[in-house]
């Protein structure tokens, strides 16, 4: 395994490869340790390019666009635009001169056409155009630390540590603010095909809010904090992962089912097309897991990891990828939760995401294009 990022002699390297789903006819995996016997699926990868990327040494965020650029948000106040065809740096956009040092949460989100990037940094929201060589459009100071941000390209919703949710227009003007209590808002997500946003707080409260007027459509109170949430494009389904080791599935405001996964849930993914839920746990000093759950709330498969770091998927969760940072290995699942195979990285994996943070444990990233056929990862050698 490579040395820890930041040590002398350690440098970031970026690779883009083409992944073709092998769709094997293997049985569904139940509970399995990291010593999986499934063959390595290197044969299904075609490396497009691989190169050293020293300018990404302090990077903490990544988003891969299917429009021709890889966009890398950097925790030290910079966004890099990199040519997807060859890995060459197109432009470097400074959005914060102090580098957001100490900001506990930075989330990066992109609208449906991939041209509009919003970053939460400390108490500030930044909007960046990704057209051409990219440019900083505007910034807006909010009421407190931005814990979560989401955009549909026309509206921006930001959840803050003081319990407030702010809704802004595309030009940066504040539409309204709404107070949800003194406990921090930990996650927000706009339903892309509707005017609703899901909101989760650290004290376990869940809301569906109309982003046009701030009206709460429905709410529910869990016994434990929200770890992560995701909402369907229509806003009719909300999936919540909690620190009580359960995944909760809400449909039209009603709790349809909950499923125990055996660890604090820090990431949930949902495939509206297939009805499958993927849940990743992340607890220090213990094994973690990725669990696939079907539309009835029944566990389809579960894989145990020594150190699950990341969980990501393409738009419809046709391809789901989990990363084990201790073994520098990627694990692939199809939309039904079947385990497809694993891929050993030549370096140390730290993060894996498409658009939003999972956990702030590493500096390295892996991302998917929206159609899932191209994968890029950043690793340390």
CSV table of C-alpha atoms in Angstrom, one decimal:
chain,number,residue,atom,x,y,z
A,1,UNK,CA,0.0,0.0,0.0
A,2,UNK,CA,1.2,3.5,-0.7
A,3,UNK,CA,2.3,5.9,2.0
A,4,UNK,CA,-0.2,8.3,3.5
A,5,UNK,CA,-1.1,11.2,1.2
A,6,UNK,CA,0.9,14.2,2.1
A,7,UNK,CA,4.1,12.4,3.0
A,8,UNK,CA,7.3,13.1,1.1
A,9,UNK,CA,7.5,11.2,-2.2
A,10,UNK,CA,3.8,10.6,-2.4
A,11,UNK,CA,2.0,12.2,-5.4
A,12,UNK,CA,-1.5,12.0,-6.9
A,13,UNK,CA,-2.1,10.1,-10.1
A,14,UNK,CA,-5.2,10.2,-12.2
A,15,UNK,CA,-6.6,7.5,-14.5
A,16,UNK,CA,-9.6,7.3,-16.8
A,17,UNK,CA,-10.8,3.9,-17.9
A,18,UNK,CA,-13.7,2.5,-19.8
A,19,UNK,CA,-15.8,0.0,-17.9
A,20,UNK,CA,-18.0,-2.6,-19.6
A,21,UNK,CA,-20.5,-4.3,-17.4
A,22,UNK,CA,-19.7,-8.1,-17.7
A,23,UNK,CA,-23.1,-9.0,-16.4
A,24,UNK,CA,-22.0,-12.4,-15.2
A,25,UNK,CA,-24.5,-15.2,-14.5
A,26,UNK,CA,-23.1,-15.7,-11.0
A,27,UNK,CA,-25.3,-16.3,-7.9
A,28,UNK,CA,-26.2,-13.4,-5.7
A,29,UNK,CA,-23.6,-12.8,-3.0
A,30,UNK,CA,-25.0,-12.9,0.6
A,31,UNK,CA,-22.6,-11.9,3.4
A,32,UNK,CA,-19.0,-12.1,2.3
A,33,UNK,CA,-15.6,-10.9,3.6
A,34,UNK,CA,-13.1,-9.0,1.6
A,35,UNK,CA,-11.4,-12.2,0.5
A,36,UNK,CA,-13.9,-12.6,-2.3
A,37,UNK,CA,-13.3,-15.4,-4.7
A,38,UNK,CA,-14.9,-13.7,-7.6
A,39,UNK,CA,-12.4,-13.2,-10.4
A,40,UNK,CA,-10.7,-9.8,-10.8
A,41,UNK,CA,-12.5,-8.0,-13.6
A,42,UNK,CA,-9.5,-6.2,-15.0
A,43,UNK,CA,-10.3,-7.8,-18.4
A,44,UNK,CA,-13.4,-5.6,-18.6
A,45,UNK,CA,-11.5,-2.3,-18.3
A,46,UNK,CA,-9.8,-0.3,-21.0
A,47,UNK,CA,-7.5,2.4,-19.8
A,48,UNK,CA,-8.0,5.6,-21.8
A,49,UNK,CA,-5.2,7.5,-20.1
A,50,UNK,CA,-3.2,7.6,-16.9
A,51,UNK,CA,-0.9,10.4,-15.8
A,52,UNK,CA,0.6,12.1,-12.8
A,53,UNK,CA,-1.5,15.1,-11.6
A,54,UNK,CA,0.6,17.1,-9.1
A,55,UNK,CA,-1.8,20.0,-9.3
A,56,UNK,CA,-4.4,17.8,-7.5
A,57,UNK,CA,-2.2,17.2,-4.5
A,58,UNK,CA,-4.7,18.9,-2.0
A,59,UNK,CA,-7.9,17.9,-3.8
A,60,UNK,CA,-10.9,16.8,-1.7
A,61,UNK,CA,-13.8,16.9,-4.2
A,62,UNK,CA,-14.4,15.4,-7.6
A,63,UNK,CA,-17.2,15.3,-10.1
A,64,UNK,CA,-16.9,13.8,-13.5
A,65,UNK,CA,-19.0,15.3,-16.3
A,66,UNK,CA,-20.3,13.5,-19.3
A,67,UNK,CA,-20.1,16.7,-21.3
A,68,UNK,CA,-16.4,16.5,-22.0
A,69,UNK,CA,-14.7,17.7,-18.8
A,70,UNK,CA,-13.7,16.2,-15.5
A,71,UNK,CA,-14.3,18.9,-12.8
A,72,UNK,CA,-12.3,18.6,-9.7
A,73,UNK,CA,-13.3,20.8,-6.7
A,74,UNK,CA,-10.3,21.4,-4.4
A,75,UNK,CA,-10.6,22.0,-0.6
A,76,UNK,CA,-8.1,24.8,-0.9
A,77,UNK,CA,-10.5,27.1,-2.8
A,78,UNK,CA,-9.8,26.0,-6.4
A,79,UNK,CA,-11.7,24.1,-9.1
A,80,UNK,CA,-9.8,22.4,-11.9
A,81,UNK,CA,-11.2,21.6,-15.3
A,82,UNK,CA,-9.5,18.7,-16.9
A,83,UNK,CA,-9.9,17.4,-20.4
A,84,UNK,CA,-11.6,14.0,-20.3
A,85,UNK,CA,-9.8,12.9,-23.5
A,86,UNK,CA,-6.3,13.3,-22.3
A,87,UNK,CA,-6.1,14.4,-18.7
A,88,UNK,CA,-4.7,17.8,-19.6
A,89,UNK,CA,-5.6,20.8,-17.3
A,90,UNK,CA,-7.9,23.2,-19.1
A,91,UNK,CA,-8.3,25.8,-16.5
A,92,UNK,CA,-7.9,26.6,-12.8
A,93,UNK,CA,-10.6,28.6,-11.2
A,94,UNK,CA,-10.0,30.2,-7.8
A,95,UNK,CA,-13.2,30.6,-5.8
A,96,UNK,CA,-11.8,31.2,-2.2
A,97,UNK,CA,-8.4,32.7,-1.5
A,98,UNK,CA,-8.2,31.4,2.1
A,99,UNK,CA,-9.0,27.8,0.8
A,100,UNK,CA,-11.9,27.0,3.1
A,101,UNK,CA,-9.5,25.8,5.7
A,102,UNK,CA,-11.4,24.1,8.6
A,103,UNK,CA,-14.7,24.0,6.8
A,104,UNK,CA,-16.3,20.8,8.2
A,105,UNK,CA,-18.5,20.1,5.1
A,106,UNK,CA,-18.0,20.8,1.4
A,107,UNK,CA,-20.5,19.4,-1.1
A,108,UNK,CA,-20.4,19.7,-4.8
A,109,UNK,CA,-23.4,19.3,-7.0
A,110,UNK,CA,-24.2,19.8,-10.6
A,111,UNK,CA,-27.5,20.4,-12.5
A,112,UNK,CA,-28.9,18.0,-15.1
A,113,UNK,CA,-27.1,19.6,-18.0
A,114,UNK,CA,-23.7,19.7,-16.3
A,115,UNK,CA,-23.0,23.4,-16.8
A,116,UNK,CA,-23.7,24.7,-13.3
A,117,UNK,CA,-21.6,23.9,-10.2
A,118,UNK,CA,-22.4,25.0,-6.7
A,119,UNK,CA,-20.0,24.7,-3.8
A,120,UNK,CA,-20.6,25.2,-0.1
A,121,UNK,CA,-17.4,26.5,1.7
A,122,UNK,CA,-17.6,27.6,5.3
A,123,UNK,CA,-20.6,30.0,5.4
A,124,UNK,CA,-20.4,30.8,1.7
A,125,UNK,CA,-22.1,29.4,-1.4
A,126,UNK,CA,-20.2,29.7,-4.8
A,127,UNK,CA,-21.7,29.2,-8.2
A,128,UNK,CA,-19.4,28.3,-11.1
A,129,UNK,CA,-20.2,28.0,-14.8
A,130,UNK,CA,-18.6,25.0,-16.4
A,131,UNK,CA,-19.1,26.2,-20.0
A,132,UNK,CA,-16.0,26.8,-22.0
A,133,UNK,CA,-13.1,27.3,-19.7
A,134,UNK,CA,-15.4,27.9,-16.7
A,135,UNK,CA,-15.8,31.0,-14.5
A,136,UNK,CA,-16.9,32.0,-11.1
A,137,UNK,CA,-20.4,33.5,-11.4
A,138,UNK,CA,-21.2,34.7,-7.9
A,139,UNK,CA,-20.8,34.0,-4.1
A,140,UNK,CA,-23.3,34.5,-1.3
A,141,UNK,CA,-22.7,34.5,2.5
A,142,UNK,CA,-25.3,32.5,4.4
A,143,UNK,CA,-26.2,32.3,8.1
A,144,UNK,CA,-23.8,29.6,9.2
A,145,UNK,CA,-21.6,26.7,8.1
A,146,UNK,CA,-23.0,25.1,5.0
A,147,UNK,CA,-23.4,21.4,5.7
A,148,UNK,CA,-25.1,20.4,2.5
A,149,UNK,CA,-26.0,22.0,-0.8
A,150,UNK,CA,-28.1,20.9,-3.8
A,151,UNK,CA,-29.1,22.4,-7.1
A,152,UNK,CA,-31.4,21.6,-10.0
A,153,UNK,CA,-29.8,24.3,-12.2
A,154,UNK,CA,-32.5,26.9,-11.4
A,155,UNK,CA,-32.7,26.8,-7.7
A,156,UNK,CA,-30.1,26.1,-5.0
A,157,UNK,CA,-30.9,24.7,-1.6
A,158,UNK,CA,-28.4,25.0,1.3
A,159,UNK,CA,-28.7,23.4,4.7
A,160,UNK,CA,-26.7,25.1,7.5
A,161,UNK,CA,-25.4,24.3,10.9
A,162,UNK,CA,-27.8,26.8,12.6
A,163,UNK,CA,-30.8,24.8,11.5
A,164,UNK,CA,-31.7,27.1,8.6
A,165,UNK,CA,-32.3,26.1,5.0
A,166,UNK,CA,-31.7,28.8,2.4
A,167,UNK,CA,-33.2,28.7,-1.1
A,168,UNK,CA,-31.4,30.8,-3.8
A,169,UNK,CA,-32.1,31.6,-7.4
A,170,UNK,CA,-29.7,30.8,-10.2
A,171,UNK,CA,-28.4,34.4,-10.1
A,172,UNK,CA,-27.5,34.1,-6.4
A,173,UNK,CA,-30.3,36.1,-5.0
A,174,UNK,CA,-31.9,34.8,-1.8
A,175,UNK,CA,-35.5,33.6,-2.4
A,176,UNK,CA,-36.2,32.8,1.2
A,177,UNK,CA,-34.8,31.2,4.4
A,178,UNK,CA,-36.6,28.7,6.7
A,179,UNK,CA,-35.7,27.8,10.3
A,180,UNK,CA,-36.1,24.1,11.2
A,181,UNK,CA,-35.0,24.3,14.8
A,182,UNK,CA,-31.7,24.7,16.6
A,183,UNK,CA,-30.2,21.4,15.5
A,184,UNK,CA,-28.0,21.5,12.4
A,185,UNK,CA,-29.4,20.5,9.0
A,186,UNK,CA,-27.1,17.7,7.8
A,187,UNK,CA,-28.4,16.9,4.4
A,188,UNK,CA,-30.5,18.4,1.6
A,189,UNK,CA,-31.4,17.1,-1.8
A,190,UNK,CA,-33.6,18.5,-4.5
A,191,UNK,CA,-35.9,16.2,-6.4
A,192,UNK,CA,-34.8,16.9,-10.0
A,193,UNK,CA,-38.2,16.5,-11.7
A,194,UNK,CA,-40.3,18.4,-9.1
A,195,UNK,CA,-40.3,21.5,-6.9
A,196,UNK,CA,-39.5,19.6,-3.7
A,197,UNK,CA,-36.4,19.1,-1.6
A,198,UNK,CA,-35.7,16.5,1.1
A,199,UNK,CA,-34.2,17.8,4.3
A,200,UNK,CA,-32.6,15.9,7.2
A,201,UNK,CA,-31.4,17.1,10.6
A,202,UNK,CA,-28.9,15.9,13.2
A,203,UNK,CA,-31.8,15.2,15.6
A,204,UNK,CA,-33.5,12.8,13.2
A,205,UNK,CA,-36.2,15.1,11.7
A,206,UNK,CA,-37.0,14.6,8.0
A,207,UNK,CA,-38.9,17.0,5.9
A,208,UNK,CA,-40.2,17.4,2.3
A,209,UNK,CA,-40.3,21.0,1.4
A,210,UNK,CA,-41.6,23.0,-1.6
A,211,UNK,CA,-38.7,25.0,-2.8
A,212,UNK,CA,-40.9,27.7,-4.4
A,213,UNK,CA,-42.6,28.8,-1.1
A,214,UNK,CA,-41.0,26.9,1.8
A,215,UNK,CA,-44.2,25.0,2.6
A,216,UNK,CA,-43.5,21.7,4.4
A,217,UNK,CA,-45.4,18.9,2.5
A,218,UNK,CA,-44.8,16.3,5.2
A,219,UNK,CA,-42.4,15.5,8.0
A,220,UNK,CA,-41.3,12.6,10.1
A,221,UNK,CA,-39.2,12.2,13.2
A,222,UNK,CA,-36.7,9.4,13.6
A,223,UNK,CA,-35.2,8.4,16.9
A,224,UNK,CA,-31.7,8.9,15.8
A,225,UNK,CA,-29.8,11.4,13.5
A,226,UNK,CA,-30.0,11.3,9.8
A,227,UNK,CA,-26.7,10.0,8.3
A,228,UNK,CA,-27.6,10.5,4.7
A,229,UNK,CA,-30.6,10.8,2.5
A,230,UNK,CA,-31.6,10.6,-1.2
A,231,UNK,CA,-34.8,11.5,-3.0
A,232,UNK,CA,-36.4,10.2,-6.2
A,233,UNK,CA,-36.7,12.7,-9.1
A,234,UNK,CA,-40.5,13.0,-8.6
A,235,UNK,CA,-40.1,13.5,-4.8
A,236,UNK,CA,-42.4,10.6,-4.0
A,237,UNK,CA,-39.7,8.4,-2.5
A,238,UNK,CA,-37.1,9.4,0.2
A,239,UNK,CA,-34.5,7.0,1.4
A,240,UNK,CA,-32.8,7.7,4.7
A,241,UNK,CA,-29.8,6.1,6.3
A,242,UNK,CA,-29.5,6.6,10.1
A,243,UNK,CA,-26.9,6.1,12.8
A,244,UNK,CA,-29.2,3.5,14.4
A,245,UNK,CA,-28.0,1.0,11.8
A,246,UNK,CA,-31.2,1.1,9.8
A,247,UNK,CA,-32.3,2.3,6.3
A,248,UNK,CA,-35.8,3.9,6.1
A,249,UNK,CA,-37.9,3.9,3.0
A,250,UNK,CA,-40.6,6.6,2.7
A,251,UNK,CA,-43.2,6.6,0.0
A,252,UNK,CA,-45.6,9.6,-0.3
A,253,UNK,CA,-44.8,10.6,3.2
A,254,UNK,CA,-45.4,7.2,4.7
A,255,UNK,CA,-42.8,4.8,6.1
A,256,UNK,CA,-43.0,1.8,3.8
A,257,UNK,CA,-40.3,-0.2,5.4
A,258,UNK,CA,-37.0,-0.1,7.4
A,259,UNK,CA,-34.1,-2.5,7.1
A,260,UNK,CA,-31.3,-3.3,9.5
A,261,UNK,CA,-27.8,-3.2,7.9
A,262,UNK,CA,-25.6,-3.5,11.0
A,263,UNK,CA,-23.8,-0.2,11.2
A,264,UNK,CA,-24.1,3.6,11.1
A,265,UNK,CA,-25.3,4.4,7.6
A,266,UNK,CA,-23.3,7.2,6.0
A,267,UNK,CA,-24.4,6.8,2.4
A,268,UNK,CA,-27.6,5.7,0.6
A,269,UNK,CA,-28.3,5.3,-3.1
A,270,UNK,CA,-31.6,4.6,-4.8
A,271,UNK,CA,-32.5,3.4,-8.2
A,272,UNK,CA,-36.0,4.6,-9.2
A,273,UNK,CA,-35.8,2.4,-12.3
A,274,UNK,CA,-35.1,-0.8,-10.4
A,275,UNK,CA,-36.3,0.0,-6.9
A,276,UNK,CA,-33.0,-1.1,-5.3
A,277,UNK,CA,-31.5,0.7,-2.3
A,278,UNK,CA,-27.8,0.5,-1.6
A,279,UNK,CA,-26.5,1.4,1.9
A,280,UNK,CA,-22.9,2.0,3.0
A,281,UNK,CA,-21.8,2.0,6.6
A,282,UNK,CA,-18.8,3.8,8.0
A,283,UNK,CA,-17.7,3.4,11.5
A,284,UNK,CA,-14.2,3.6,12.8
A,285,UNK,CA,-12.4,0.6,14.3
A,286,UNK,CA,-14.9,-2.0,13.0
A,287,UNK,CA,-15.9,-3.7,9.8
A,288,UNK,CA,-18.3,-1.9,7.4
A,289,UNK,CA,-20.5,-3.0,4.7
A,290,UNK,CA,-22.4,-2.3,1.5
A,291,UNK,CA,-26.0,-3.7,1.6
A,292,UNK,CA,-28.3,-4.0,-1.4
A,293,UNK,CA,-32.1,-3.9,-0.5
A,294,UNK,CA,-34.9,-4.6,-2.8
A,295,UNK,CA,-38.2,-2.7,-3.2
A,296,UNK,CA,-39.8,-4.8,-0.4
A,297,UNK,CA,-37.2,-4.0,2.1
A,298,UNK,CA,-35.5,-7.4,1.9
A,299,UNK,CA,-31.7,-7.6,1.8
A,300,UNK,CA,-30.5,-9.0,-1.5
A,301,UNK,CA,-26.8,-9.0,-0.8
A,302,UNK,CA,-24.2,-7.7,1.7
A,303,UNK,CA,-20.5,-7.4,1.4
A,304,UNK,CA,-18.3,-6.8,4.5
A,305,UNK,CA,-15.3,-4.5,4.2
A,306,UNK,CA,-12.4,-3.8,6.5
A,307,UNK,CA,-12.6,-0.1,5.7
A,308,UNK,CA,-15.4,1.1,3.5
A,309,UNK,CA,-14.5,4.5,2.3
A,310,UNK,CA,-16.9,5.3,-0.5
A,311,UNK,CA,-20.0,4.4,-2.4
A,312,UNK,CA,-21.0,5.8,-5.8
A,313,UNK,CA,-23.3,5.1,-8.8
A,314,UNK,CA,-24.3,6.3,-12.2
A,315,UNK,CA,-27.6,8.2,-12.7
A,316,UNK,CA,-29.9,5.2,-12.5
A,317,UNK,CA,-27.7,3.0,-10.3
A,318,UNK,CA,-27.1,0.6,-13.2
A,319,UNK,CA,-23.5,0.4,-11.9
A,320,UNK,CA,-22.7,0.8,-8.2
A,321,UNK,CA,-19.1,1.0,-7.0
A,322,UNK,CA,-17.8,0.7,-3.4
A,323,UNK,CA,-14.2,1.4,-2.4
A,324,UNK,CA,-12.2,-0.3,0.4
A,325,UNK,CA,-9.4,2.1,1.3
A,326,UNK,CA,-7.4,-0.4,3.4
A,327,UNK,CA,-7.2,-2.9,0.6
A,328,UNK,CA,-7.2,-0.3,-2.2
A,329,UNK,CA,-9.9,-2.2,-4.0
A,330,UNK,CA,-13.0,-1.3,-5.9
A,331,UNK,CA,-16.1,-3.6,-5.8
A,332,UNK,CA,-18.8,-3.5,-8.5
A,333,UNK,CA,-22.5,-4.3,-8.2
A,334,UNK,CA,-25.3,-4.3,-10.7
A,335,UNK,CA,-28.7,-2.5,-10.3
A,336,UNK,CA,-30.2,-5.6,-8.6
A,337,UNK,CA,-27.5,-5.8,-6.0
A,338,UNK,CA,-25.5,-8.7,-7.6
A,339,UNK,CA,-21.8,-8.6,-7.0
A,340,UNK,CA,-20.0,-8.3,-10.3
A,341,UNK,CA,-16.3,-8.4,-9.3
A,342,UNK,CA,-13.5,-6.4,-7.9
A,343,UNK,CA,-10.5,-4.3,-9.1
A,344,UNK,CA,-7.3,-3.8,-7.3
A,345,UNK,CA,-5.9,-0.2,-7.6
A,346,UNK,CA,-2.2,0.5,-8.1
A,347,UNK,CA,-2.1,3.0,-5.2
A,348,UNK,CA,-4.0,4.1,-2.2
A,349,UNK,CA,-7.7,4.8,-2.6
A,350,UNK,CA,-9.3,7.5,-0.4
A,351,UNK,CA,-12.6,8.7,-1.8
A,352,UNK,CA,-15.2,7.7,-4.4
A,353,UNK,CA,-18.1,9.9,-5.3
A,354,UNK,CA,-20.4,11.3,-7.9
A,355,UNK,CA,-21.3,14.8,-6.9
A,356,UNK,CA,-21.3,14.7,-3.1
A,357,UNK,CA,-19.1,13.8,-0.2
A,358,UNK,CA,-19.4,10.6,1.7
A,359,UNK,CA,-16.9,11.1,4.4
A,360,UNK,CA,-13.8,13.3,4.9
A,361,UNK,CA,-11.2,10.6,5.5
A,362,UNK,CA,-9.1,10.8,2.4
A,363,UNK,CA,-8.0,13.1,-0.4
A,364,UNK,CA,-8.4,10.7,-3.3
A,365,UNK,CA,-11.4,10.3,-5.5
A,366,UNK,CA,-13.2,8.1,-8.0
A,367,UNK,CA,-16.2,9.3,-10.1
A,368,UNK,CA,-18.6,8.1,-12.8
A,369,UNK,CA,-20.0,9.7,-15.9
A,370,UNK,CA,-23.8,9.9,-15.8
A,371,UNK,CA,-24.2,6.9,-18.1
A,372,UNK,CA,-21.7,4.9,-16.0
A,373,UNK,CA,-19.5,3.6,-18.9
A,374,UNK,CA,-16.4,5.7,-18.0
A,375,UNK,CA,-14.8,5.7,-14.6
A,376,UNK,CA,-12.0,8.0,-13.5
A,377,UNK,CA,-10.1,7.7,-10.2
A,378,UNK,CA,-7.5,9.6,-8.4
A,379,UNK,CA,-5.0,7.6,-6.3
A,380,UNK,CA,-1.7,8.0,-4.6
A,381,UNK,CA,1.6,6.3,-5.5
